[in-house]
Every structure is written in C-alpha cells, then in structure tokens.
PDB file of C-alpha atoms (C1' of nucleotides) in Angstrom:
ATOM      1  CA  MET A 229      -0.033  -0.045  -0.062  1.00 62.00           C
ATOM      2  CA  THR A 230       2.522   2.672   1.107  1.00 57.00           C
ATOM      3  CA  SER A 231       5.441   3.211  -0.715  1.00 67.00           C
ATOM      4  CA  SER A 232       7.616   4.230   2.284  1.00 89.00           C
ATOM      5  CA  VAL A 233      10.627   1.973   2.737  1.00 95.00           C
ATOM      6  CA  ILE A 234      12.454   2.433   6.013  1.00 96.00           C
ATOM      7  CA  LYS A 235      15.843   0.838   7.176  1.00 98.00           C
ATOM      8  CA  LEU A 236      15.673  -0.353  10.592  1.00 98.00           C
ATOM      9  CA  GLY A 237      17.913   1.494  12.754  1.00 97.00           C
ATOM     10  CA  ARG A 238      19.678   1.176  15.931  1.00 98.00           C
ATOM     11  CA  ASP A 239      16.810   1.784  18.182  1.00 97.00           C
ATOM     12  CA  PHE A 240      14.861  -1.037  16.464  1.00 98.00           C
ATOM     13  CA  TYR A 241      17.354  -3.702  17.782  1.00 98.00           C
ATOM     14  CA  LEU A 242      17.723  -2.237  21.440  1.00 98.00           C
ATOM     15  CA  ARG A 243      14.326  -3.256  22.608  1.00 98.00           C
ATOM     16  CA  PRO A 244      13.530  -6.266  24.320  1.00 98.00           C
ATOM     17  CA  THR A 245      14.353  -9.432  22.113  1.00 98.00           C
ATOM     18  CA  LEU A 246      10.890 -10.961  22.186  1.00 97.00           C
ATOM     19  CA  GLU A 247       9.354  -7.705  20.801  1.00 98.00           C
ATOM     20  CA  ILE A 248      12.187  -7.439  18.302  1.00 98.00           C
ATOM     21  CA  ALA A 249      11.397 -11.215  17.265  1.00 98.00           C
ATOM     22  CA  HIS A 250       7.598 -10.527  16.820  1.00 98.00           C
ATOM     23  CA  ASP A 251       8.173  -7.371  14.942  1.00 98.00           C
ATOM     24  CA  LEU A 252      10.833  -8.829  12.423  1.00 98.00           C
ATOM     25  CA  ILE A 253       7.936 -11.045  10.838  1.00 98.00           C
ATOM     26  CA  GLY A 254       6.865  -9.081   7.761  1.00 97.00           C
ATOM     27  CA  LYS A 255      10.304  -7.132   7.510  1.00 98.00           C
ATOM     28  CA  PHE A 256      12.597  -7.496   4.517  1.00 98.00           C
ATOM     29  CA  LEU A 257      16.039  -8.733   4.811  1.00 98.00           C
ATOM     30  CA  VAL A 258      18.252  -6.988   2.023  1.00 98.00           C
ATOM     31  CA  TYR A 259      21.722  -8.065   1.079  1.00 97.00           C
ATOM     32  CA  LYS A 260      23.910  -6.278  -1.333  1.00 96.00           C
ATOM     33  CA  LYS A 261      26.107  -9.025  -2.977  1.00 93.00           C
ATOM     34  CA  GLY A 262      28.417  -7.362  -5.216  1.00 89.00           C
ATOM     35  CA  LYS A 263      26.422  -5.606  -7.832  1.00 93.00           C
ATOM     36  CA  HIS A 264      23.504  -7.772  -6.943  1.00 95.00           C
ATOM     37  CA  LEU A 265      20.489  -7.000  -4.587  1.00 97.00           C
ATOM     38  CA  LEU A 266      18.923  -9.916  -2.916  1.00 97.00           C
ATOM     39  CA  SER A 267      15.919  -9.640  -0.582  1.00 97.00           C
ATOM     40  CA  ALA A 268      13.257 -11.731   1.205  1.00 97.00           C
ATOM     41  CA  ARG A 269      10.386 -11.105   3.432  1.00 97.00           C
ATOM     42  CA  LEU A 270      10.851 -12.899   6.780  1.00 97.00           C
ATOM     43  CA  VAL A 271       8.068 -15.319   7.758  1.00 97.00           C
ATOM     44  CA  GLU A 272       9.671 -17.200  10.723  1.00 97.00           C
ATOM     45  CA  VAL A 273      12.271 -16.363  13.501  1.00 97.00           C
ATOM     46  CA  GLU A 274      13.130 -17.544  16.890  1.00 97.00           C
ATOM     47  CA  ALA A 275      14.544 -15.836  19.853  1.00 97.00           C
ATOM     48  CA  TYR A 276      17.514 -16.707  21.971  1.00 97.00           C
ATOM     49  CA  ILE A 277      18.003 -14.771  25.084  1.00 97.00           C
ATOM     50  CA  GLY A 278      20.826 -14.474  27.555  1.00 95.00           C
ATOM     51  CA  GLU A 279      23.148 -16.920  29.396  1.00 94.00           C
ATOM     52  CA  GLU A 280      20.076 -18.182  31.295  1.00 94.00           C
ATOM     53  CA  ASP A 281      18.480 -19.599  28.258  1.00 95.00           C
ATOM     54  CA  PRO A 282      19.897 -23.010  27.836  1.00 93.00           C
ATOM     55  CA  ALA A 283      19.381 -23.337  24.126  1.00 94.00           C
ATOM     56  CA  CYS A 284      21.283 -19.974  23.605  1.00 95.00           C
ATOM     57  CA  HIS A 285      24.848 -20.227  22.422  1.00 96.00           C
ATOM     58  CA  ALA A 286      25.687 -17.708  25.128  1.00 95.00           C
ATOM     59  CA  ALA A 287      24.600 -20.327  27.804  1.00 94.00           C
ATOM     60  CA  VAL A 288      28.190 -21.352  27.833  1.00 93.00           C
ATOM     61  CA  GLY A 289      29.341 -17.931  28.568  1.00 93.00           C
ATOM     62  CA  ARG A 290      31.244 -15.484  26.285  1.00 94.00           C
ATOM     63  CA  THR A 291      33.622 -17.318  23.753  1.00 94.00           C
ATOM     64  CA  ARG A 292      35.282 -16.603  20.533  1.00 93.00           C
ATOM     65  CA  ARG A 293      32.090 -18.180  18.563  1.00 94.00           C
ATOM     66  CA  ASN A 294      29.409 -16.240  20.344  1.00 96.00           C
ATOM     67  CA  ASP A 295      31.293 -12.841  20.850  1.00 95.00           C
ATOM     68  CA  VAL A 296      29.192 -10.637  18.682  1.00 96.00           C
ATOM     69  CA  MET A 297      26.075 -11.556  20.666  1.00 97.00           C
ATOM     70  CA  TYR A 298      27.591  -9.878  23.595  1.00 97.00           C
ATOM     71  CA  GLY A 299      27.909  -6.568  21.299  1.00 96.00           C
ATOM     72  CA  ILE A 300      25.309  -3.958  20.897  1.00 97.00           C
ATOM     73  CA  GLY A 301      22.172  -5.020  19.051  1.00 97.00           C
ATOM     74  CA  GLY A 302      21.997  -4.524  15.256  1.00 97.00           C
ATOM     75  CA  HIS A 303      24.751  -6.928  14.095  1.00 97.00           C
ATOM     76  CA  SER A 304      24.666 -10.064  12.369  1.00 97.00           C
ATOM     77  CA  TYR A 305      25.705 -13.208  14.034  1.00 97.00           C
ATOM     78  CA  ILE A 306      26.332 -16.026  11.498  1.00 97.00           C
ATOM     79  CA  TYR A 307      27.694 -19.362  12.813  1.00 96.00           C
ATOM     80  CA  PHE A 308      28.547 -22.772  11.144  1.00 95.00           C
ATOM     81  CA  ILE A 309      26.708 -25.786  12.044  1.00 95.00           C
ATOM     82  CA  TYR A 310      26.652 -29.576  11.040  1.00 94.00           C
ATOM     83  CA  GLY A 311      29.718 -29.204   8.957  1.00 93.00           C
ATOM     84  CA  MET A 312      27.561 -27.552   6.102  1.00 94.00           C
ATOM     85  CA  TYR A 313      25.274 -24.930   7.160  1.00 95.00           C
ATOM     86  CA  TYR A 314      25.289 -21.438   8.244  1.00 96.00           C
ATOM     87  CA  CYS A 315      22.821 -19.773  10.458  1.00 97.00           C
ATOM     88  CA  LEU A 316      21.919 -16.060  10.324  1.00 97.00           C
ATOM     89  CA  ASN A 317      20.945 -14.085  13.498  1.00 97.00           C
ATOM     90  CA  VAL A 318      20.161 -10.770  14.346  1.00 98.00           C
ATOM     91  CA  VAL A 319      21.831  -9.543  17.606  1.00 98.00           C
ATOM     92  CA  THR A 320      19.739  -7.727  19.990  1.00 98.00           C
ATOM     93  CA  GLU A 321      19.612  -5.417  23.071  1.00 97.00           C
ATOM     94  CA  ARG A 322      22.332  -3.662  24.715  1.00 96.00           C
ATOM     95  CA  ALA A 323      26.251  -4.376  24.815  1.00 96.00           C
ATOM     96  CA  GLY A 324      26.981  -7.031  27.485  1.00 95.00           C
ATOM     97  CA  PHE A 325      23.546  -8.745  27.185  1.00 96.00           C
ATOM     98  CA  PRO A 326      23.914 -11.722  24.834  1.00 96.00           C
ATOM     99  CA  ALA A 327      20.599 -12.167  22.841  1.00 97.00           C
ATOM    100  CA  ALA A 328      19.579 -12.856  19.094  1.00 97.00           C
ATOM    101  CA  VAL A 329      16.898 -13.633  16.744  1.00 98.00           C
ATOM    102  CA  LEU A 330      17.433 -16.533  14.397  1.00 97.00           C
ATOM    103  CA  ILE A 331      16.131 -16.242  10.883  1.00 97.00           C
ATOM    104  CA  ARG A 332      14.376 -19.374   9.997  1.00 97.00           C
ATOM    105  CA  GLY A 333      12.213 -18.711   6.945  1.00 96.00           C
ATOM    106  CA  ALA A 334      11.826 -16.080   4.344  1.00 96.00           C
ATOM    107  CA  GLU A 335      10.095 -15.434   1.013  1.00 96.00           C
ATOM    108  CA  PRO A 336      12.351 -14.405  -1.621  1.00 96.00           C
ATOM    109  CA  VAL A 337      11.342 -11.206  -3.318  1.00 96.00           C
ATOM    110  CA  GLU A 338      14.422  -9.578  -5.195  1.00 96.00           C
ATOM    111  CA  GLY A 339      17.160 -11.752  -6.695  1.00 95.00           C
ATOM    112  CA  ALA A 340      15.277 -14.948  -6.557  1.00 94.00           C
ATOM    113  CA  GLU A 341      17.237 -16.275  -9.731  1.00 92.00           C
ATOM    114  CA  LEU A 342      20.718 -15.854  -7.832  1.00 93.00           C
ATOM    115  CA  MET A 343      19.274 -17.350  -4.951  1.00 95.00           C
ATOM    116  CA  LYS A 344      18.634 -20.556  -6.966  1.00 92.00           C
ATOM    117  CA  ARG A 345      22.259 -20.829  -8.167  1.00 88.00           C
ATOM    118  CA  PRO A 346      23.691 -22.837  -5.038  1.00 85.00           C
ATOM    119  CA  TYR A 347      21.160 -25.281  -5.392  1.00 87.00           C
ATOM    120  CA  ALA A 348      21.307 -28.628  -7.511  1.00 82.00           C
ATOM    121  CA  ASN A 349      17.521 -28.496  -8.087  1.00 81.00           C
ATOM    122  CA  PRO A 350      16.868 -24.790  -8.863  1.00 74.00           C
ATOM    123  CA  GLY A 351      13.461 -25.540  -9.958  1.00 74.00           C
ATOM    124  CA  SER A 352      12.462 -25.732  -6.331  1.00 77.00           C
ATOM    125  CA  ASN A 353      10.684 -22.903  -5.041  1.00 82.00           C
ATOM    126  CA  ARG A 354      11.687 -23.627  -1.484  1.00 88.00           C
ATOM    127  CA  LEU A 355      14.819 -21.997  -1.312  1.00 91.00           C
ATOM    128  CA  THR A 356      14.530 -20.064   1.799  1.00 95.00           C
ATOM    129  CA  ASP A 357      12.364 -22.020   4.225  1.00 95.00           C
ATOM    130  CA  GLY A 358      14.881 -22.963   6.819  1.00 95.00           C
ATOM    131  CA  PRO A 359      17.881 -21.282   8.461  1.00 96.00           C
ATOM    132  CA  GLY A 360      20.422 -23.028   6.682  1.00 96.00           C
ATOM    133  CA  LYS A 361      18.700 -22.594   3.308  1.00 96.00           C
ATOM    134  CA  ILE A 362      18.570 -18.886   3.893  1.00 97.00           C
ATOM    135  CA  CYS A 363      22.527 -18.355   4.367  1.00 97.00           C
ATOM    136  CA  LYS A 364      22.861 -20.851   1.281  1.00 96.00           C
ATOM    137  CA  ALA A 365      20.308 -18.902  -0.914  1.00 96.00           C
ATOM    138  CA  PHE A 366      21.946 -15.588   0.106  1.00 97.00           C
ATOM    139  CA  GLY A 367      25.509 -16.732   0.123  1.00 96.00           C
ATOM    140  CA  LEU A 368      26.129 -15.686   3.536  1.00 96.00           C
ATOM    141  CA  THR A 369      29.193 -17.350   5.595  1.00 95.00           C
ATOM    142  CA  ARG A 370      31.220 -16.596   8.518  1.00 94.00           C
ATOM    143  CA  GLU A 371      32.774 -13.795   6.285  1.00 94.00           C
ATOM    144  CA  GLN A 372      29.492 -11.737   6.991  1.00 96.00           C
ATOM    145  CA  ASN A 373      29.636 -12.547  10.815  1.00 96.00           C
ATOM    146  CA  GLY A 374      29.376  -9.293  12.778  1.00 96.00           C
ATOM    147  CA  LEU A 375      28.254  -6.967  10.076  1.00 97.00           C
ATOM    148  CA  ASP A 376      26.634  -3.901  11.264  1.00 97.00           C
ATOM    149  CA  LEU A 377      22.735  -4.275  10.164  1.00 98.00           C
ATOM    150  CA  THR A 378      22.512  -0.428  10.100  1.00 97.00           C
ATOM    151  CA  GLY A 379      25.246  -0.280   7.337  1.00 97.00           C
ATOM    152  CA  ALA A 380      24.659  -0.415   3.703  1.00 96.00           C
ATOM    153  CA  LYS A 381      25.901  -4.222   2.810  1.00 96.00           C
ATOM    154  CA  LEU A 382      23.333  -6.298   4.968  1.00 97.00           C
ATOM    155  CA  TYR A 383      20.149  -4.793   6.747  1.00 98.00           C
ATOM    156  CA  LEU A 384      16.511  -4.878   7.365  1.00 98.00           C
ATOM    157  CA  GLU A 385      13.788  -2.955   5.920  1.00 98.00           C
ATOM    158  CA  ASP A 386      10.163  -1.912   6.908  1.00 98.00           C
ATOM    159  CA  ARG A 387       8.295  -1.896   3.481  1.00 97.00           C
ATOM    160  CA  GLY A 388       5.043  -1.197   5.223  1.00 96.00           C
ATOM    161  CA  TYR A 389       3.830  -5.041   4.795  1.00 96.00           C
ATOM    162  CA  ARG A 390       1.815  -6.000   7.879  1.00 96.00           C
ATOM    163  CA  PRO A 391       1.329  -9.842   8.348  1.00 96.00           C
ATOM    164  CA  LEU A 392      -2.291 -11.079   8.746  1.00 94.00           C
ATOM    165  CA  ARG A 393      -1.574 -13.078  11.732  1.00 95.00           C
ATOM    166  CA  ILE A 394       1.535 -13.891  13.779  1.00 96.00           C
ATOM    167  CA  GLY A 395       1.599 -17.484  15.438  1.00 95.00           C
ATOM    168  CA  THR A 396       4.019 -18.413  18.105  1.00 95.00           C
ATOM    169  CA  SER A 397       5.268 -21.980  19.063  1.00 94.00           C
ATOM    170  CA  ARG A 398       8.296 -23.741  21.074  1.00 93.00           C
ATOM    171  CA  ARG A 399      11.454 -23.642  19.167  1.00 94.00           C
ATOM    172  CA  ILE A 400      12.693 -26.125  16.574  1.00 94.00           C
ATOM    173  CA  GLY A 401      15.906 -28.188  16.584  1.00 92.00           C
ATOM    174  CA  ILE A 402      16.928 -27.750  20.241  1.00 93.00           C
ATOM    175  CA  ARG A 403      17.236 -30.140  22.945  1.00 89.00           C
ATOM    176  CA  LYS A 404      17.056 -27.824  25.846  1.00 90.00           C
ATOM    177  CA  GLY A 405      14.832 -24.890  26.604  1.00 91.00           C
ATOM    178  CA  THR A 406      12.015 -26.351  24.470  1.00 91.00           C
ATOM    179  CA  ASP A 407       9.427 -25.123  26.827  1.00 91.00           C
ATOM    180  CA  LYS A 408       9.798 -21.441  25.805  1.00 93.00           C
ATOM    181  CA  LEU A 409       7.399 -20.295  23.205  1.00 94.00           C
ATOM    182  CA  TRP A 410       9.804 -18.119  21.427  1.00 96.00           C
ATOM    183  CA  ARG A 411       9.236 -18.768  17.772  1.00 96.00           C
ATOM    184  CA  PHE A 412       7.195 -16.562  15.696  1.00 97.00           C
ATOM    185  CA  PHE A 413       5.926 -17.248  12.122  1.00 96.00           C
ATOM    186  CA  GLU A 414       3.599 -15.826   9.624  1.00 96.00           C
ATOM    187  CA  GLU A 415       0.617 -18.083   9.781  1.00 92.00           C
ATOM    188  CA  SER A 416      -0.213 -19.849   6.267  1.00 84.00           C
ATOM    189  CA  SER A 417       2.819 -18.786   4.690  1.00 93.00           C
ATOM    190  CA  PRO A 418       4.332 -21.691   2.588  1.00 91.00           C
ATOM    191  CA  PHE A 419       7.767 -20.413   3.636  1.00 92.00           C
ATOM    192  CA  VAL A 420       7.768 -21.462   7.113  1.00 94.00           C
ATOM    193  CA  SER A 421      10.115 -24.332   7.600  1.00 91.00           C
ATOM    194  CA  ALA A 422       8.049 -26.406   9.770  1.00 80.00           C
ATOM    195  CA  LYS A 423       4.336 -27.044  10.757  1.00 68.00           C
ATOM    196  CA  ILE A 424       3.994 -26.736  14.265  1.00 69.00           C
ATOM    197  CA  GLY A 425       0.762 -25.296  15.256  1.00 55.00           C
ATOM    198  CA  THR A 426       0.108 -22.063  17.551  1.00 51.00           C
ATOM    199  CA  LYS A 427       0.354 -22.972  21.250  1.00 43.00           C
ATOM    200  CA  LYS A 428      -0.804 -20.876  24.167  1.00 36.00           C
TER     201      LYS A 428
ATOM    202  C1'  DT B  60      46.246 -33.322  20.890  1.00 52.71           C
ATOM    203  C1'  DG B  61      41.990 -35.826  20.643  1.00 52.71           C
ATOM    204  C1'  DT B  62      36.854 -36.232  21.205  1.00 52.71           C
ATOM    205  C1'  DT B  63      32.046 -35.012  20.685  1.00 52.71           C
ATOM    206  C1'  DG B  64      28.081 -33.257  19.387  1.00 52.71           C
ATOM    207  C1'  DG B  65      25.201 -29.387  17.335  1.00 52.71           C
ATOM    208  C1'  DA B  66      19.588 -23.437  16.688  1.00 52.71           C
ATOM    209  C1'  DT B  67      20.232 -28.434   9.502  1.00 52.71           C
ATOM    210  C1'  DC B  68      18.682 -30.688   5.184  1.00 52.71           C
ATOM    211  C1'  DA B  69      17.937 -34.244   1.916  1.00 52.71           C
ATOM    212  C1'  DA B  70      17.283 -38.600   1.185  1.00 52.71           C
ATOM    213  C1'  DC B  71      16.082 -42.808   2.736  1.00 52.71           C
ATOM    214  C1'  DT B  72      13.328 -46.983   5.186  1.00 52.71           C
TER     215       DT B  72
ATOM    216  C1'  DG C 224      11.069 -42.062  11.781  1.00 52.71           C
ATOM    217  C1'  DT C 225      16.088 -42.602  10.898  1.00 52.71           C
ATOM    218  C1'  DT C 226      20.664 -41.398   8.811  1.00 52.71           C
ATOM    219  C1'  DG C 227      24.422 -39.441   6.308  1.00 52.71           C
ATOM    220  C1'  DA C 228      27.019 -35.520   4.896  1.00 52.71           C
ATOM    221  C1'  DT C 229      31.169 -32.848   6.996  1.00 52.71           C
ATOM    222  C1'  DC C 230      33.289 -28.448   9.985  1.00 52.71           C
ATOM    223  C1'  DC C 231      34.742 -26.448  13.953  1.00 52.71           C
ATOM    224  C1'  DA C 232      34.175 -24.717  18.665  1.00 52.71           C
ATOM    225  C1'  DA C 233      34.268 -26.328  23.211  1.00 52.71           C
ATOM    226  C1'  DC C 234      36.119 -29.062  26.732  1.00 52.71           C
ATOM    227  C1'  DA C 235      38.729 -32.951  28.574  1.00 52.71           C
ATOM    228  C1'  DC C 236      42.971 -34.628  28.904  1.00 52.71           C
TER     229       DC C 236
END
DNA sequence: TGTTGGATCAACT
DNA sequence: GTTGATCCAACAC
C-alpha cells in the first residue's frame, strides 16, 4: 500500500528481544551481494535470550564463537553448524547482554534467480524455508559475521507490509529450553520451515 | 592433541 | 522415523 521504505535503525534492535522477534515478521532482509541485490520477506524467526536460556549459544558464557552476541544490537551473528550450514541471527539488546533472533524462514522477493544458483535443484521454490537454506540462498558465510545491520551491505527494511496473523510455538531443533514459546511465524505462509501449530 | 556433538537438510526406510 | 554429509568450537586430557 504505502510506498515508504524504512531501514531499521539502531533503536529497533535495542528493545526487548521478544518484541524484536515478533516485529521482524514481515520485515525485509536485504543483502547487497556485489552488484546484485537480494531480498526476502521474513516469515519465521526464533529468539535466543541471555546466558540463562539453555538453548542460546551464550549459555556457556562468552566465547570467540558467540562474541558478537555480547555486542550492541543490530549486528549479524552467523555461525557454522553440522559441518555444512550457516545460520543467520540478528543480535539484539544492549552491549554486554547476549541475545539474538535466528532467521528461520523467508519468502524471496528480489534476486530469486540468484538464490537458486547454489542449489542442485533450482526448480524448487523452497529455497529459503529454513535457517541453513536462507544462508545458502543468500551466500552468507562466516565472512558476513558481525556486520553492522545499520550499514549499507546487509540490513533489514520495513516496507509497510503487515502480516495478517503471527503465530507462536516452541523452538525447533534444540534439545534444551524447548518449553519456551519463542518462535514466531506468519501463519499460512508456505515459506515457514516446519508446521507446528500455534500454542498458548 | 583428541573427542564429541550441534539453533540443518535431503534422502532414505 | 532414521541417517549421512562434514566442520569446527568447546572441553577433557
């Protein structure tokens, strides 16, 4: 509807992580990859909050791996896992408090053809329905870890899109902290990574 | 220096 | 529902 496009600034990332996670649904992830521009609308995220959250990488304390989570909100935290995949997080809250929002699902908007390149089966239109797949489609690796999301390379935008209904559920793929309902997703989106119903 | 297991995904049975 | 692919950080020694 509206044509206004607003890049999310530092203040967006310095609020409580659960608010940020909820508000990220429907925002657009934008990555300037060389002369190309890739973007996708977020449909699924999970919050990881503090050293008290057993599923958060910061549960073991500050290490070289999770260091950027201890920095000020509004930076990228990209880690490597399972020998083959990268996962993209948005660091939140003040410096010294480790928290982040994992980007789990998105709908390709711009640069969709480029996102197909890493895939053996480019005919699939499910290139970004999972945290590992988003990084694969966007070409994000450890090299993009710690980028300032208020900069010009990798950032998030509010393009005026408002999701119809945002569901919540427990988080996926973790062994500890599964009681918390810290996953947020746009209901009925085909780009949500797994179908787990809304729980109260 | 060596071991272990993970915020995944695709391809099986 | 289970498994294999395959890296690296964390931790034990």
